[in-house]
Coordinates of C-alpha atoms in Angstrom, one line a residue:
M28 CA 188.3 37.1 81.2
G29 CA 188.8 35.0 84.4
Q30 CA 186.3 35.8 87.1
H31 CA 183.0 37.0 85.7
N32 CA 181.6 40.2 87.2
S33 CA 178.1 41.5 86.7
I34 CA 178.4 44.9 85.0
K35 CA 175.5 47.0 83.7
T36 CA 174.6 50.4 82.5
E37 CA 173.4 53.3 84.7
Y38 CA 169.6 53.8 85.0
L39 CA 169.6 57.2 83.3
A40 CA 167.8 58.2 80.1
T41 CA 171.0 59.9 78.9
W42 CA 172.6 56.4 78.8
L43 CA 169.8 54.4 77.2
N44 CA 166.4 55.6 76.3
E45 CA 164.0 52.9 75.1
A46 CA 166.9 51.2 73.3
K47 CA 166.4 48.3 70.8
F48 CA 169.6 46.4 70.3
V49 CA 170.3 45.1 66.8
G50 CA 173.8 43.5 67.0
S51 CA 177.2 43.5 68.6
A52 CA 180.8 42.8 67.7
H53 CA 183.9 41.9 69.5
V54 CA 187.1 43.6 68.1
P55 CA 190.4 42.3 69.5
E56 CA 192.1 45.7 69.6
S57 CA 194.7 44.5 72.1
V58 CA 196.4 42.5 69.4
D59 CA 199.6 44.2 68.2
N60 CA 198.6 47.4 70.0
K61 CA 201.6 49.6 71.0
L62 CA 199.4 51.5 73.6
G63 CA 198.5 48.3 75.4
D64 CA 194.8 48.9 74.8
D65 CA 192.1 46.5 75.8
D66 CA 189.7 44.6 73.5
K67 CA 186.4 46.4 72.7
I68 CA 182.8 45.3 72.4
Y69 CA 180.6 47.4 70.1
F70 CA 176.8 47.5 70.3
F71 CA 174.5 48.7 67.6
F72 CA 171.0 49.8 68.6
T73 CA 168.3 52.4 68.1
E74 CA 166.8 54.7 70.8
R75 CA 164.9 57.9 71.3
A76 CA 167.3 60.8 71.2
L77 CA 167.2 63.5 73.8
E78 CA 169.7 65.9 72.3
Y79 CA 167.5 67.4 69.6
D80 CA 165.3 70.5 70.2
C81 CA 162.0 69.1 68.8
Y82 CA 158.6 68.4 70.3
S83 CA 158.7 64.7 69.6
E84 CA 161.7 62.6 70.5
Q85 CA 163.4 61.4 67.4
V86 CA 164.5 57.8 66.9
V87 CA 168.1 57.5 65.9
S88 CA 170.7 54.8 65.3
R89 CA 173.6 54.4 67.8
V90 CA 176.9 52.6 68.2
A91 CA 178.2 52.1 71.8
R92 CA 181.5 50.9 73.1
V93 CA 182.7 49.3 76.3
C94 CA 186.0 47.7 77.3
K95 CA 186.3 44.0 77.8
G96 CA 188.2 44.3 81.1
D97 CA 185.9 46.9 82.7
L98 CA 185.2 46.0 86.3
G99 CA 183.2 49.1 87.4
G100 CA 184.3 51.8 89.8
A101 CA 185.3 51.5 93.5
R102 CA 182.9 54.2 94.9
T103 CA 181.3 55.8 91.8
L104 CA 179.7 53.6 89.2
Q105 CA 180.0 50.5 91.3
R106 CA 179.3 47.4 89.1
K107 CA 178.5 49.9 86.3
W108 CA 180.3 50.4 83.0
T109 CA 183.1 53.0 83.4
S110 CA 184.0 52.9 79.7
F111 CA 180.5 53.3 78.2
L112 CA 180.4 55.7 75.3
K113 CA 177.9 56.1 72.5
A114 CA 177.6 58.0 69.3
R115 CA 175.1 58.5 66.5
L116 CA 175.3 56.3 63.4
V117 CA 174.5 58.3 60.3
C118 CA 173.2 56.9 57.0
S119 CA 171.6 59.6 54.8
I120 CA 171.4 61.2 51.3
P121 CA 172.2 64.8 52.1
E122 CA 171.0 66.3 48.8
L123 CA 167.6 64.7 49.3
Q124 CA 167.4 65.4 53.1
L125 CA 166.7 61.7 53.5
H126 CA 167.9 60.2 56.7
F127 CA 167.8 56.4 57.4
N128 CA 167.3 56.3 61.2
Q129 CA 165.8 52.8 61.5
L130 CA 168.7 50.4 61.9
Q131 CA 167.7 46.9 60.8
S132 CA 170.8 44.7 60.9
V133 CA 174.6 44.8 61.1
F134 CA 177.3 42.5 59.8
T135 CA 181.0 42.6 60.9
L136 CA 183.5 41.9 58.1
R137 CA 186.6 40.6 59.8
T138 CA 190.0 40.6 58.1
D139 CA 193.5 39.5 58.9
H140 CA 194.0 42.5 61.1
W141 CA 191.4 44.2 63.3
R142 CA 192.4 47.6 62.0
A143 CA 190.7 46.8 58.7
T144 CA 187.4 45.7 60.3
Q145 CA 184.4 46.9 58.4
F146 CA 180.7 47.1 59.5
Y147 CA 177.9 46.8 56.9
A148 CA 174.5 47.9 58.1
T149 CA 171.0 48.0 56.6
F150 CA 168.6 50.9 57.3
Q151 CA 165.0 51.7 56.5
A152 CA 163.2 55.1 56.2
R153 CA 160.0 56.6 54.9
W154 CA 160.1 58.9 52.0
G155 CA 156.6 60.2 51.7
D156 CA 154.4 57.1 51.3
V157 CA 157.3 55.0 50.0
S158 CA 159.5 52.6 52.0
V159 CA 163.2 53.1 51.2
S160 CA 166.0 50.8 52.3
A161 CA 169.8 51.5 52.2
V162 CA 173.1 49.8 52.9
C163 CA 175.9 51.8 54.6
Q164 CA 179.5 50.8 55.3
Y165 CA 181.5 51.9 58.4
S166 CA 185.2 51.4 59.3
I167 CA 186.6 50.7 62.7
Q168 CA 189.0 53.6 62.4
D169 CA 186.2 56.1 61.8
I170 CA 184.4 54.9 64.9
Q171 CA 187.5 55.2 67.0
K172 CA 188.0 58.8 65.9
V173 CA 184.5 59.7 67.1
F174 CA 185.0 58.1 70.5
D175 CA 188.3 60.0 70.8
G176 CA 186.7 63.3 70.0
H177 CA 184.5 65.8 71.8
Y178 CA 181.8 65.0 74.3
K179 CA 178.2 66.3 74.3
E180 CA 176.6 67.7 77.5
Y181 CA 173.3 69.1 78.6
R182 CA 173.4 72.7 79.7
E183 CA 170.8 73.2 82.4
Q184 CA 170.8 77.0 82.2
A185 CA 170.2 77.1 78.5
Q186 CA 168.2 73.8 78.7
K187 CA 169.8 72.5 75.5
W188 CA 172.5 70.1 74.4
G189 CA 175.9 71.3 73.1
R190 CA 179.5 70.4 72.8
Y191 CA 181.5 70.2 76.0
S192 CA 184.3 72.8 75.7
D193 CA 185.9 72.8 79.2
T194 CA 188.8 70.8 80.4
V195 CA 188.5 67.0 80.3
P196 CA 189.6 65.1 83.4
S197 CA 192.7 62.9 83.2
P198 CA 192.8 60.0 82.6
R199 CA 190.3 60.4 79.8
P200 CA 186.8 59.3 80.8
G201 CA 185.5 56.3 78.8
S202 CA 188.9 54.9 77.9
C203 CA 190.2 51.5 78.6
I204 CA 193.2 50.7 80.8
T205 CA 196.3 51.2 78.8
N206 CA 200.1 51.5 79.4
F207 CA 199.5 55.1 80.5
H208 CA 197.1 54.0 83.2
R209 CA 199.4 51.3 84.4
H210 CA 202.3 53.7 84.5
H211 CA 200.3 55.9 86.9
G212 CA 199.3 53.0 89.2
M213 CA 195.8 52.3 87.7
N214 CA 195.8 48.7 86.8
S215 CA 192.0 48.3 86.6
S216 CA 188.9 50.5 86.3
M217 CA 188.4 50.3 90.1
D218 CA 191.6 52.4 90.5
L219 CA 190.2 55.3 88.4
P220 CA 189.6 58.6 90.3
D221 CA 186.2 59.8 91.1
N222 CA 186.3 62.9 88.9
T223 CA 186.9 60.8 85.9
L224 CA 184.1 58.5 86.8
N225 CA 181.6 61.3 87.6
F226 CA 182.4 62.9 84.2
A227 CA 181.9 59.6 82.4
K228 CA 178.6 59.2 84.2
K229 CA 177.3 62.6 83.0
H230 CA 178.8 62.5 79.5
P231 CA 178.2 59.2 77.8
L232 CA 177.2 60.8 74.4
M233 CA 179.8 62.0 71.9
D234 CA 179.3 65.2 70.0
D235 CA 180.4 63.9 66.6
A236 CA 178.5 61.3 64.6
V237 CA 179.9 58.3 62.8
Q238 CA 179.7 58.9 59.0
P239 CA 179.6 56.1 56.4
V240 CA 182.3 55.3 54.0
Q241 CA 182.2 57.7 51.0
G242 CA 179.7 59.8 53.1
R243 CA 176.6 58.2 51.5
P244 CA 174.9 54.8 51.2
L245 CA 176.3 52.1 49.0
L246 CA 172.9 50.8 47.8
V247 CA 169.4 52.4 47.9
R248 CA 166.2 50.6 46.9
K249 CA 162.7 51.9 46.9
G250 CA 159.7 49.8 47.9
V251 CA 162.0 47.1 49.4
N252 CA 162.6 46.3 53.1
F253 CA 166.1 45.1 53.8
T254 CA 166.0 42.9 56.9
T255 CA 169.5 41.4 57.2
L256 CA 172.7 40.9 55.3
A257 CA 175.9 38.9 55.1
V258 CA 179.2 39.9 53.4
H259 CA 181.9 37.8 51.9
R260 CA 185.3 39.1 50.7
T261 CA 186.7 37.3 47.7
T262 CA 189.6 37.8 45.2
G263 CA 189.0 38.2 41.5
L264 CA 191.2 37.1 38.6
N265 CA 192.8 40.5 38.6
R266 CA 194.1 39.9 42.2
K267 CA 191.8 42.5 43.7
E268 CA 189.5 42.0 46.6
Y269 CA 185.7 42.5 46.2
D270 CA 183.0 42.4 48.9
V271 CA 180.0 40.4 47.8
L272 CA 176.8 41.4 49.7
F273 CA 173.9 39.0 50.3
I274 CA 170.9 41.0 51.4
G275 CA 167.6 39.5 52.7
T276 CA 164.3 41.3 52.3
G277 CA 161.0 41.3 54.1
N278 CA 159.2 39.4 51.3
G279 CA 161.4 36.3 51.0
W280 CA 163.9 37.5 48.4
M281 CA 167.7 37.7 48.4
N282 CA 169.7 40.3 46.6
K283 CA 173.2 39.6 45.6
A284 CA 175.5 42.6 44.9
V285 CA 179.2 43.4 44.6
R286 CA 181.0 46.5 45.9
I287 CA 183.2 48.0 43.2
G288 CA 185.0 51.0 44.4
S289 CA 182.5 53.5 45.8
A290 CA 179.5 51.9 44.0
V291 CA 177.5 48.6 44.3
H292 CA 176.5 46.5 41.3
L293 CA 173.4 44.4 41.8
I294 CA 174.2 40.9 40.3
E295 CA 170.9 39.1 40.8
E296 CA 167.6 39.0 42.7
L297 CA 166.5 35.5 43.8
Q298 CA 163.3 34.4 45.5
I299 CA 164.2 31.9 48.1
F300 CA 160.8 31.2 49.6
D301 CA 157.5 30.3 47.9
K302 CA 155.6 32.6 50.2
P303 CA 156.6 36.2 51.2
Y304 CA 158.3 35.2 54.5
P305 CA 160.8 37.7 55.8
V306 CA 164.4 36.7 55.8
H307 CA 165.6 37.0 59.4
S308 CA 169.1 35.7 59.3
L309 CA 171.9 34.9 56.7
V310 CA 174.9 32.8 57.6
L311 CA 177.9 32.2 55.3
S312 CA 179.9 29.0 55.1
A313 CA 182.9 30.2 53.1
R314 CA 184.7 26.9 53.3
R315 CA 181.8 25.1 51.6
S316 CA 180.7 28.1 49.6
F317 CA 177.1 27.9 50.9
L318 CA 174.7 30.5 52.2
F319 CA 172.0 29.6 54.8
A320 CA 168.9 31.8 54.9
G321 CA 166.5 31.5 57.9
S322 CA 162.9 32.6 58.2
P323 CA 159.8 31.6 60.2
A324 CA 159.1 29.1 57.5
G325 CA 162.4 27.2 57.7
L326 CA 166.0 27.2 56.6
V327 CA 167.3 27.2 53.0
R328 CA 170.8 26.4 51.7
L329 CA 171.9 28.3 48.7
P330 CA 175.2 28.2 46.7
M331 CA 177.2 31.4 46.9
A332 CA 177.9 31.1 43.2
D333 CA 175.6 29.7 40.5
C334 CA 177.6 30.3 37.3
S335 CA 175.8 27.7 35.2
K336 CA 172.9 30.1 34.7
Y337 CA 175.1 32.3 32.4
R338 CA 174.8 30.6 29.0
S339 CA 177.2 32.8 27.0
C340 CA 180.5 34.6 27.4
A341 CA 178.9 38.0 27.3
D342 CA 176.4 37.0 29.9
C343 CA 179.1 35.7 32.2
I344 CA 181.2 38.9 31.8
L345 CA 178.3 41.3 32.1
A346 CA 177.1 39.6 35.3
R347 CA 180.3 40.9 37.0
D348 CA 180.1 38.1 39.5
P349 CA 183.5 37.7 41.2
F350 CA 182.7 34.0 41.8
C351 CA 182.3 33.3 38.1
A352 CA 184.5 33.4 35.0
W353 CA 184.1 32.3 31.4
N354 CA 186.1 29.2 30.3
L355 CA 187.2 29.6 26.7
S356 CA 188.2 25.9 26.5
A357 CA 184.9 24.5 27.8
S358 CA 182.7 27.3 26.4
R359 CA 180.8 27.7 29.6
C360 CA 180.7 29.9 32.7
V361 CA 182.5 28.3 35.7
E362 CA 183.6 29.2 39.2
S363 CA 186.7 31.4 39.2
D364 CA 188.6 29.5 41.8
N365 CA 188.9 26.4 39.5
P366 CA 192.4 25.9 38.1
Y367 CA 191.8 26.5 34.4
G368 CA 194.8 28.8 33.9
D369 CA 194.7 31.3 31.0
A370 CA 191.5 29.9 29.7
L371 CA 189.4 32.0 32.1
R372 CA 188.0 35.4 31.3
Q373 CA 186.6 37.8 33.8
D374 CA 186.3 41.6 33.9
I375 CA 184.5 43.0 37.0
E376 CA 185.4 46.6 36.8
S377 CA 185.2 47.4 33.0
F378 CA 183.0 44.4 31.9
D379 CA 184.5 44.5 28.5
T380 CA 182.9 41.8 26.3
S381 CA 185.5 42.2 23.6
M382 CA 187.7 39.7 25.3
C383 CA 185.1 37.0 24.4
E384 CA 186.4 35.6 21.1
V385 CA 183.8 35.5 18.3
Q386 CA 183.8 31.7 18.1
Y387 CA 182.8 31.5 21.7
M388 CA 180.0 34.0 21.6
K389 CA 177.1 31.5 21.2
Y390 CA 174.0 33.7 20.7
S391 CA 171.0 32.3 19.1
K392 CA 170.1 33.9 15.7
P393 CA 167.5 36.6 16.2
S394 CA 164.1 35.5 15.0
S395 CA 162.3 37.3 12.1
R396 CA 158.6 37.8 11.7
N397 CA 156.5 39.1 8.9
L398 CA 153.5 41.2 9.8
T399 CA 150.7 42.5 7.5
V400 CA 148.2 44.9 8.9
A401 CA 145.6 47.4 7.6
I402 CA 145.9 51.1 7.8
G403 CA 144.9 52.5 11.2
T404 CA 145.8 49.4 13.2
N405 CA 147.7 49.7 16.4
V406 CA 150.8 47.5 16.3
V407 CA 152.8 46.2 19.3
L408 CA 156.4 44.8 18.6
P409 CA 157.9 43.1 21.7
C410 CA 161.6 43.1 22.4
E411 CA 163.3 40.4 24.5
L412 CA 166.2 41.8 26.6
T413 CA 169.2 39.8 27.8
S414 CA 168.8 41.0 31.5
N415 CA 167.0 43.5 33.7
L416 CA 169.9 45.9 33.3
A417 CA 169.8 45.9 29.5
Q418 CA 168.3 48.7 27.5
P419 CA 166.5 48.4 24.1
I420 CA 167.5 50.1 20.9
W421 CA 165.3 50.1 17.9
K422 CA 166.3 50.6 14.3
F423 CA 164.1 51.2 11.2
N424 CA 165.5 50.0 7.9
G425 CA 169.0 50.0 9.4
Q426 CA 168.7 53.5 10.9
D427 CA 168.2 54.6 14.5
L428 CA 164.5 55.0 15.0
R429 CA 163.4 58.5 15.7
P430 CA 159.9 59.3 17.2
D431 CA 157.5 60.9 14.8
D432 CA 156.3 64.4 15.2
N433 CA 152.9 63.2 16.2
D434 CA 154.4 60.6 18.6
S435 CA 152.7 57.7 16.8
V436 CA 155.8 55.6 17.5
L437 CA 156.8 55.1 21.1
Y438 CA 158.4 52.5 23.5
D439 CA 156.3 51.1 26.3
I440 CA 158.5 50.3 29.3
T441 CA 155.8 48.2 31.0
L442 CA 155.2 46.0 27.9
Q443 CA 158.9 46.2 26.8
A444 CA 157.7 46.7 23.3
L445 CA 157.5 49.2 20.5
V446 CA 154.0 50.6 19.9
I447 CA 152.9 52.1 16.6
L448 CA 149.6 53.9 16.9
G449 CA 147.4 54.0 13.7
V450 CA 150.0 52.6 11.3
N451 CA 150.1 54.2 7.8
V452 CA 151.8 53.2 4.6
H453 CA 155.0 55.1 5.5
H454 CA 155.4 52.8 8.5
S455 CA 156.1 49.8 6.3
G456 CA 159.6 48.4 6.6
T457 CA 162.0 46.5 8.8
Y458 CA 162.1 47.0 12.5
S459 CA 165.1 45.6 14.5
C460 CA 165.5 45.5 18.3
F461 CA 168.9 45.3 20.0
S462 CA 169.6 44.6 23.7
V463 CA 172.4 46.9 25.0
E464 CA 174.1 46.4 28.3
Q465 CA 177.3 48.0 29.5
G466 CA 178.2 48.9 25.9
A467 CA 177.6 45.4 24.5
Q468 CA 174.9 45.2 21.8
F469 CA 173.1 42.1 20.8
A470 CA 170.3 41.6 18.2
S471 CA 167.1 40.4 19.7
K472 CA 164.2 40.6 17.1
H473 CA 163.5 41.5 13.5
Y474 CA 160.0 42.5 12.2
Q475 CA 159.0 43.0 8.5
L476 CA 155.9 45.2 8.6
H477 CA 153.6 45.5 5.6
V478 CA 150.8 48.1 5.7
V479 CA 147.9 47.7 3.2
A480 CA 144.9 49.8 2.5
S481 CA 142.3 46.9 2.6
P482 CA 141.1 46.2 6.1
S483 CA 140.0 42.7 5.1
L484 CA 143.6 41.3 5.1
T485 CA 144.7 39.6 8.3
L486 CA 148.1 38.8 9.8
E487 CA 150.4 36.7 7.7
S488 CA 152.8 36.0 10.6
T489 CA 152.0 37.1 14.1
A490 CA 155.3 38.2 15.7
P491 CA 153.6 40.4 18.3
M492 CA 150.8 37.9 18.7
D493 CA 152.8 35.0 20.1
G494 CA 149.8 34.1 22.3
L495 CA 147.3 33.8 19.4
G496 CA 147.3 30.0 19.6
L497 CA 146.3 30.3 23.3
V498 CA 143.5 32.7 22.3
W499 CA 142.2 30.2 19.7
M500 CA 142.3 27.5 22.3
M501 CA 140.3 29.6 24.7
V502 CA 137.8 30.4 22.0
I503 CA 137.4 26.7 21.1
A504 CA 137.1 25.7 24.8
L505 CA 134.4 28.4 25.3
G506 CA 132.5 27.2 22.3
A507 CA 132.6 23.6 23.5
V508 CA 131.2 24.7 26.9
C509 CA 128.4 26.7 25.3
L510 CA 127.5 23.7 23.1
A511 CA 127.4 21.3 26.1
L512 CA 125.1 23.8 28.0
F513 CA 122.8 24.1 25.0
L514 CA 122.4 20.3 24.6
A515 CA 121.8 20.0 28.4
V516 CA 119.0 22.6 28.2
V517 CA 117.4 20.8 25.2
Y518 CA 117.5 17.5 26.9
L519 CA 116.0 18.8 30.2
R520 CA 113.3 20.6 28.3
R521 CA 112.3 17.4 26.4
K522 CA 112.3 15.4 29.5
L523 CA 110.1 18.0 31.2
Q524 CA 107.6 17.9 28.4
D525 CA 107.4 14.1 28.6
E526 CA 106.7 14.3 32.3
M527 CA 103.9 16.8 31.8
E528 CA 102.2 14.7 29.2
K529 CA 102.3 11.6 31.5
G530 CA 100.8 13.7 34.3
S531 CA 97.9 14.9 32.1
K532 CA 96.9 11.4 31.1
T533 CA 96.8 10.2 34.7
L534 CA 94.5 13.1 35.7
E535 CA 92.1 12.3 32.8
N536 CA 91.7 8.7 33.8
T537 CA 90.9 9.7 37.4
L538 CA 88.1 12.0 36.3
V539 CA 86.3 9.3 34.3
Y540 CA 86.2 6.8 37.1
P541 CA 85.5 8.6 40.3
I542 CA 85.7 6.7 43.6
Q543 CA 82.4 6.6 45.6
L544 CA 82.9 6.0 49.4
P545 CA 80.1 4.2 51.3
S546 CA 77.8 6.6 53.2
Q547 CA 77.5 6.2 56.9
P548 CA 74.2 4.6 58.0
K549 CA 71.7 7.0 59.7
I550 CA 71.0 6.3 63.3
T551 CA 67.4 6.9 64.3
K552 CA 67.1 8.5 67.7
C553 CA 64.3 6.9 69.7
L554 CA 62.5 9.3 72.0
P555 CA 61.0 7.8 75.2
S556 CA 57.2 7.6 75.4
A557 CA 55.2 9.3 78.1
D558 CA 54.6 6.0 79.9
S559 CA 58.3 4.9 79.7
D560 CA 60.4 5.0 82.8
E561 CA 63.4 6.1 80.8
K562 CA 62.0 9.6 81.0
L563 CA 62.4 9.6 84.7
W564 CA 66.2 9.2 84.4
D565 CA 66.7 11.9 81.9
P566 CA 69.2 14.3 83.7
S567 CA 67.2 17.3 82.6
S568 CA 64.0 15.9 84.3
Y569 CA 65.2 15.0 87.7
Y570 CA 67.5 17.9 88.7
Y571 CA 66.6 21.4 89.9
S572 CA 68.8 24.3 89.0
D573 CA 70.3 24.3 92.6
G574 CA 71.2 20.6 92.5
S575 CA 68.0 19.3 94.3
L576 CA 66.4 16.1 93.1
K577 CA 62.8 16.0 91.9
I578 CA 60.4 13.3 93.1
V579 CA 57.6 12.9 90.6
P580 CA 54.4 10.8 91.0
G581 CA 54.9 7.3 89.7
H582 CA 52.7 4.3 88.8
A583 CA 54.4 1.6 90.6
L584 CA 52.4 -1.2 92.3
F585 CA 52.0 -1.1 96.0
Q586 CA 51.3 -3.9 98.5
N587 CA 47.9 -4.3 99.9
S588 CA 47.7 -3.0 103.4
T589 CA 45.7 -5.9 104.5
G590 CA 48.0 -8.5 103.1
S591 CA 51.0 -10.0 104.8
S592 CA 53.8 -7.6 104.9
S593 CA 57.1 -8.4 103.2
P594 CA 60.0 -9.2 105.4
S595 CA 62.0 -6.5 103.6
G596 CA 59.4 -3.8 104.3
N597 CA 59.8 -1.3 107.1
G598 CA 56.1 -1.5 108.3
I599 CA 55.2 1.8 106.6
P600 CA 51.8 1.6 104.8
G601 CA 51.9 2.4 101.1
Q602 CA 55.5 1.3 100.6
P603 CA 56.0 0.1 97.0
L604 CA 56.9 -3.4 96.2
P605 CA 60.5 -4.3 96.5
S606 CA 62.4 -4.0 93.2
P607 CA 66.0 -4.2 92.2
P608 CA 67.9 -1.1 92.8
L609 CA 67.8 1.4 89.9
H610 CA 71.1 2.3 88.3
S611 CA 70.9 6.0 88.5
P612 CA 73.5 8.5 89.4
N613 CA 71.7 9.3 92.6
H614 CA 70.0 6.1 93.9
M615 CA 67.6 6.8 96.8
L616 CA 64.9 4.8 98.7
L617 CA 61.8 6.7 99.4
S618 CA 59.4 5.6 102.1
G619 CA 56.2 6.9 103.6
V620 CA 55.1 8.5 100.4
R621 CA 51.4 8.4 99.7
G622 CA 49.7 6.7 96.8
S623 CA 50.2 7.5 93.2
S624 CA 46.8 9.1 92.8
S625 CA 48.2 12.3 94.3
N626 CA 49.6 14.9 91.9
G627 CA 52.0 16.4 94.5
Y628 CA 55.7 15.6 94.8
I629 CA 58.5 15.8 97.3
R630 CA 61.7 17.7 96.7
L631 CA 64.7 16.4 98.4
T632 CA 68.2 18.0 98.6
L633 CA 71.2 15.8 97.6
G634 CA 73.9 15.8 100.3
G635 CA 73.7 17.4 103.7
G636 CA 72.6 21.0 103.1
L637 CA 72.1 21.6 106.8
N638 CA 74.2 20.1 109.5
E639 CA 71.2 19.3 111.7
E640 CA 71.1 15.8 112.9
R641 CA 68.0 13.8 112.0
P642 CA 66.0 12.8 115.1
P643 CA 64.6 9.3 115.5
L644 CA 61.1 9.3 113.9
G645 CA 58.3 6.8 114.8
D646 CA 55.5 7.3 112.3
L647 CA 54.8 8.9 109.0
N648 CA 53.4 12.2 110.5
E649 CA 56.5 12.9 112.5
E650 CA 58.7 12.2 109.5
L651 CA 56.6 14.6 107.3
R652 CA 56.7 17.2 109.9
W653 CA 60.5 17.0 110.1
K654 CA 60.6 17.2 106.3
L655 CA 58.5 20.3 106.3
K656 CA 60.8 21.9 108.8
Q657 CA 63.8 21.1 106.7
R658 CA 62.0 22.4 103.6
Q659 CA 61.4 25.7 105.2
A660 CA 65.1 26.1 105.8
L661 CA 66.0 25.6 102.1
P662 CA 66.2 28.5 99.8
D663 CA 63.5 27.7 97.3
S664 CA 64.1 29.0 93.8
N665 CA 60.4 28.5 92.9
P666 CA 58.1 29.5 95.8
E667 CA 54.9 28.6 93.9
E668 CA 55.7 24.9 94.4
S669 CA 54.4 23.2 97.5
S670 CA 56.1 20.5 99.4
V671 CA 53.3 18.0 99.5

């Protein structure tokens, strides 16, 4: 491209409206082009449409196109795409009114020439409460016809969208630079006139929609979400080309299908991830014949052809896999590109198994079972089919089985078995099951049913009860578990009884020999006598209720007044003899108290009740007078008592 220029779309809802891009493709349309056209780049996306007359904006799928050499306009659409055009991408089932508007992925199938370019896309839609996915195919020529057709415009007076019917400016808006432009002196998009650019700015949407090949989807699946796909074109033994589709799903599966004419044949469904991880990408390596599948869990490499899974000639032919063919010489299914010459057999379109010679059709002999049941029993006869596409056919005594008038004989699709409700004697006979696929019929099972009147008889051979051995194993295992639990309960009960007996003996021995604890010796409380001094220091005897100290008459010895005075005395007559200080909580020295023959007492207050300072006293009279003065100042709780 030479010098790179930054080109973008116009900021208008008519250009892009909440677009979600899915994929893009570069198509070299300039190669061998007589018009001298430029290469194109196609974008696939979904957006909210504005052209529909509805209350809610509808989400639709789009394909847009720009020219590779677009440089933008000179004055109008500067650094904007001058060749931007878009059209709706349709994928629907018209008779069911089912439209697939959610574009999921796009794959570009390139060929030797760009005119044969094909686009395969996966879509998703909701049909009631069911999720439906589809695959549609588009050709580059159909897309070109739409972009060369009519434009759609918004009519402001009518306030609705419609086809533009007036004259289109020249040169055509949205087209690339061709020989016509160069002949008129327009060598790039910057030389385009303003009327062309203004029209391209207001009319980016085309009136027609791009329809799929054959006008309908190639493949539709219910309950499956197609997330991505990859397509490989191969050549069969008949020298025809076939497109093989590899489709990833949202639950970690890969569907392999082949496009045959206007239809698609599903070859196989393969689970490629252990857990339901969505397949986000598929990449083909045609040279090595590998397919790479990517998901959030990792990357998986798969072979594009796994022919060894087809064990017989009929299986190999009925698979209709273009990569596989049956080798008559080796009696096995091999890849069709191997040089085996005339020994290979393949029929993709008519899938005729008659080309398989009898000696090479190695089918195992159908198994036979004998079944004896009582009248009134419900019987189930399974039938093993060769593939998911095969259909069962039942025969009774060599004749096609017809349902009874009372519908007692029916085929259960879920069980893939023939069910006989309440068998009777006329149901006795031979039942044969055949697997039929694409016209080929193969015997699968034979049952010989005997109906007897006695209900005591049991099955002689259990054809429909192939899992009876498993049932007996489960019964035996359950019986063993029950026996083990019973023995455990007996053992625990016996052990509990032994423990209870031991406990009772121990209790009996304890009651016979009781333990006697020594009693605490009684302490005799000695009360003080009337003459004892201990009574004086009883707290209840020397305190008043207001905290004052009682002074009671005592019997202590006093010094003789005529004798020599003790050096420790204070010269006050009647002072008691000196004695060691008493250990009382309130030790006091009393002086100047008269003899013990008096029955009066002095009441003193502990601490300084009044803050009056004591004057110096010379004799006993002055001291008593001061005491009396102090006594009058105290609040006496007992006024009957005298001070002296």
